[in-house]
Structure formats: C-alpha cells, structure tokens
Amino acid sequence: MAILLNSTPPITNHSKNPQILPQFHHFPAKFRFSRVLLNLTSLASTQTAALASKESVFTLPNWRSGKTDSKTKDYRINDAFLYLEYMFGKGHKPDVYQATQLLYDLCKSKRLRKATKVMEMILDSGGVPDAASYNFLVSQLCKRGNVGHAMQLVEKMEDHGYPTHTVTYNSLVRGLCMLGNLNQTLLFIDKLVGKGLVPNAFTYSILLEAAYKERGVDEAMRLLDNIVAKGGEPNLVSYNVLLTGLCKENRTDEALSFFRELPSKGFAPNVVTYNILLRSLCREGRWDEANGLLAEMVEAQLSPSLVTYNILISSLAFHGRTDNALKVLNEMSKGEFKPIAATYNPIIARLCEEKKVEDVMKCLDLMTYRGCSPNEGTYNAIAGLCKVGMVQEGFSIINSLSSKQNSLNHDFYKNVISGLCRKGNTFPAFQLLYEMTRYGFTPDSYTYSSLIRGLCLEGLLHEAMEVFSIIEESNCRADIDNFNALILGLCKSQRTDLSLEIYDMMIEKEYMPNETTYTIIVEGIAHEGERELAALVLRELYSRQVIGRSTVDRLLMQYDFEDLTG
C-alpha cells in the first residue's frame, strides 16, 4: 500500500474550465470535426441567425445519414457529440429532441459517459429531458456496472427538481445487486424508503434474484416470506424468480411442486413460467415430461414464444440431436417467429464439437440466406473447432465471415477476439489470434486488454500478467489501458495484493497511473470487505489530488463510505 500512497502524481486541475475547441488532428481528414465547423456557413440561414444569440437553440449535424459501416457511424456520432460540447461551452442551448436522440445513440454504442454528459448539458442549459430518456440512461449505466455514475446522475436530476420514481430506483437497486452485495442493497433500500420510495413487486423480484444468486434459493424463499410478513405484495415475476433459482440448483422436482402450488397462491402460470420449467426438463433429457408440459401450456391457451423455440432447439443440440433441432428451426421459420442468431448458435456449437465442418458451413449459409447475421455467440460457437484441434478450419470459417461483414478486417478480427475473451474462450482466442497474425493482423492495445480480461475471468491471473511479456516480445509498448485492465481483473478476482504489485511495476517502468487506476484499486479494496481501509486510501488519494471530487462523491454514494475527504 505504501507504494500506492508514496508515488501518486497529482492531477493539476479539477476545476470546470470553460470548454475550448479540442484538437482533432488524429481523425482521418474526411472525418475531422474541423470540417463541421468550417462548413457551418452551409447550414440553413435560420440556424446561422440563431447562432448570433448566446441563448439561442442550435441544431446538430445529422450524424444518422451517410455510410452505414460501423467505423464511419462512430466518427459521425463522435463529431456530433464534440459539436454539442463545443457549442454548449460557448453558451448556446442544444435542441432537446436532437440531444436526446444523440443520447440514445451514444448509449447504443456503449459510450455511457458521453451520454451522461449530454444529459447534463441538457439540464445545465435549462432544457427539460423526458422521463423515458432519463430512466433509460440510468438503467444503461447500472447494467454496465456504473452504479456510482447512475447515483450521481439521479442526485443531479433531483437537484434540478426532477422527482425520482420507483422505476428509476429499481434500476439502482438492480445495479447494486449486480455488484454482489445484498446487504448493502438492503441498506440502500432502507434509505430510499426514508426518501419516499414505495417498493413494488419488481423491487422484490430484483432482491429475490440477488438473494438466490448470492446465498441460494432457500435464503431467497425466506426473504420472500419476510417481505410478505411486512405487507409486501410480490407478483408472478417474484415467484418465477424463485422457480428459476430452484432450476438453477438442479432441483427440478421441487420446482415442479412449487409450480403446482402457484394457483393456490393466486397466480396463473404464464409463458415465462412454463419456459423456466421446460428449459430444466429438456436439459435433463426428460422429453416426455417436457412434451406433457408443452401440451398443458397449449391447453391453457398460451402460445409458445421465441424463447420456447430457442429452449427446444438449444436443448436438442446440447444432447446431440441436431437433426431434430433443425426440424424445429424449420418449423419455427414457417410460423410467426423469425430465428435469430441465438437460435442457430447452439446447433453450430454442437456441429463444431462433432467436427462436422461442412454441416457448420451449411448452417451458416442457411442463417445468412434467411437474413440473420452472425453475432458474438456465433464466433464463440465456431471457436469450438479450436477445442477439438481444428484451429485452421475454425479460422477459415471466421475469415469467410469477415468478408461478409460491413467492416475492416482489422476491426472484425479485433471484435472476434474480444467476444471470445468475454465468454471465457481465451485459449481459442489465442489460437485464432496466431492464425490472424499470419494474415497480417497486428494486435493493438484493445486486443491485448481483451486477452488480459479474458484470462483474469478464467482465473488465469499469472498468465494474464505474462501478456506483458508477449507485448514486449512483439516490439510494442504496453499502455495505461493494458495495466488498468490487469489491475481490474486482479481486483475482481479479489487479489488486490497482486494488483498493487502491478501498480508497483507501473511506477518502476515509468508509466503514469491515471484516475481510473486509483479508482479501480479503491473499489478492489472495498470489494474485499475492507471498507474502512478503502475509505482511508480514498481520502489520502484525494488529498494528493490524484482523484477528483466527482469520483470521490461517486464512491461515497456507491459504497456508503463516510465522507472522510474533508
């Protein structure tokens, strides 16, 4: 810990200076933001006249028109954001509708910090954001694990007079539950109740899901009894959550008994209820019971859903009955449901496992013919060929898919590696990466960070640390993002001790840690249950000006630290 506190270079300025025009020389010429500024004179005369007033409303360049490839779209979205930021800094007001659409597009492209900044600019310019966009942004932040940022946004909205409703609070509750600390979530709910939150059935469902994942379904059932005893009114969703918990623990017979008791509790099972049980029965190969359940479902006048078909197809494929799976898929295609990538992927995965390369190609061709594009799950399915010693065949198929994608080979390869690592297929990712490099692909910082995260996810911590040796052997220099990826992976594995060793190595190699580095370490200490130590380190880092006040406020809210920063 001493190395952390004795080597922190200060952040020179935390004040909110007026916006200045950023440098854009790193953009390709045709996408440079400067072109937007230079072409302002070509905008409609009404807009030009409006710019004369500091309080005028301006419109954004149309980022949705033009080429549809992902890279070009990313440039246009980024240009629109930079233009918004620049004009806001000059005192002009954004068009709220346009800014809201930009917010949605930034969320879709996973640039949540910029989306949050857009919401803040709408607020600070006196605009009135709609409740849907506000709740959507909070939900997206929480789904991506940025609960602290979501809390800050909610606080800012409340400061501007926007009441926070149960829907918004439920997003925060779900986000905290995703972090794996049920006790902290329950304390947070108590605080919210003090602020006027009335928990609803969805609040209870979120808590019950967290309880069975963290402590087992028996504890979740005790929590439900406690909720009912205190006057809470769970709905069918809550009982479906418990049913899922029983099935996850392979207690299918108990789940069936629980299912039969639902009418006595005042609930009629819905399609989701049947799907939960159907998945469990099919996975266990209990086909007669599964057929009986399907018949019962139809008798109850409940139509099978897309999920129902996907359960049947994935289960048949799992048990090696790919011919039957394809028959169900074809039957599905003739009806109201269009198969999606998740429908085809289990069949592809099983065929790869069985080394049936020609059948894999036929299935992919069928998928493409029916207008369905491969996704991350498809690449992970194809990676199954690597696991059975058919690396070159796997790469050949991946390469053939590359030519059908609307993106550069480099970006496609990079995304494939990243997708494999996210799903714990890091060894096949290394095998395919080797083949890719033979075809001219040069791994970049993003690719190396993906490999590091994947290895940490699989518990291969020392192997993740060895990636830095690979980077050096490739005559490259690691960057701060690579170190942060490793420190984060170690902290998530509750090895903050190793993360501090990596921090030490950063200093020795003359790398400059940034605010993200320090934030990860503080959160890592907190996740290991050392909240007092985490708060102490946070206070020290803030006093040395390496963590800004905004980050401190976020961590105080997220981890319920006492405000030790003075």
Coordinates of C-alpha atoms in Angstrom, one line a residue, residues 182 206-217 219-221 223:
L182 CA -27.1 -7.9 -1.0
I206 CA -34.7 -7.9 -8.1
L207 CA -33.9 -8.6 -4.4
L208 CA -35.1 -12.3 -4.7
E209 CA -32.9 -12.8 -7.7
A210 CA -29.9 -11.3 -5.9
A211 CA -30.6 -13.5 -2.9
Y212 CA -30.7 -16.8 -4.7
K213 CA -27.6 -15.9 -6.7
E214 CA -25.6 -14.8 -3.7
R215 CA -27.0 -17.1 -0.9
G216 CA -29.1 -19.8 -2.6
V217 CA -32.7 -20.2 -3.3
E219 CA -32.4 -17.9 1.6
A220 CA -34.4 -16.2 -1.2
M221 CA -37.6 -18.1 -0.1
L223 CA -36.6 -13.3 2.1

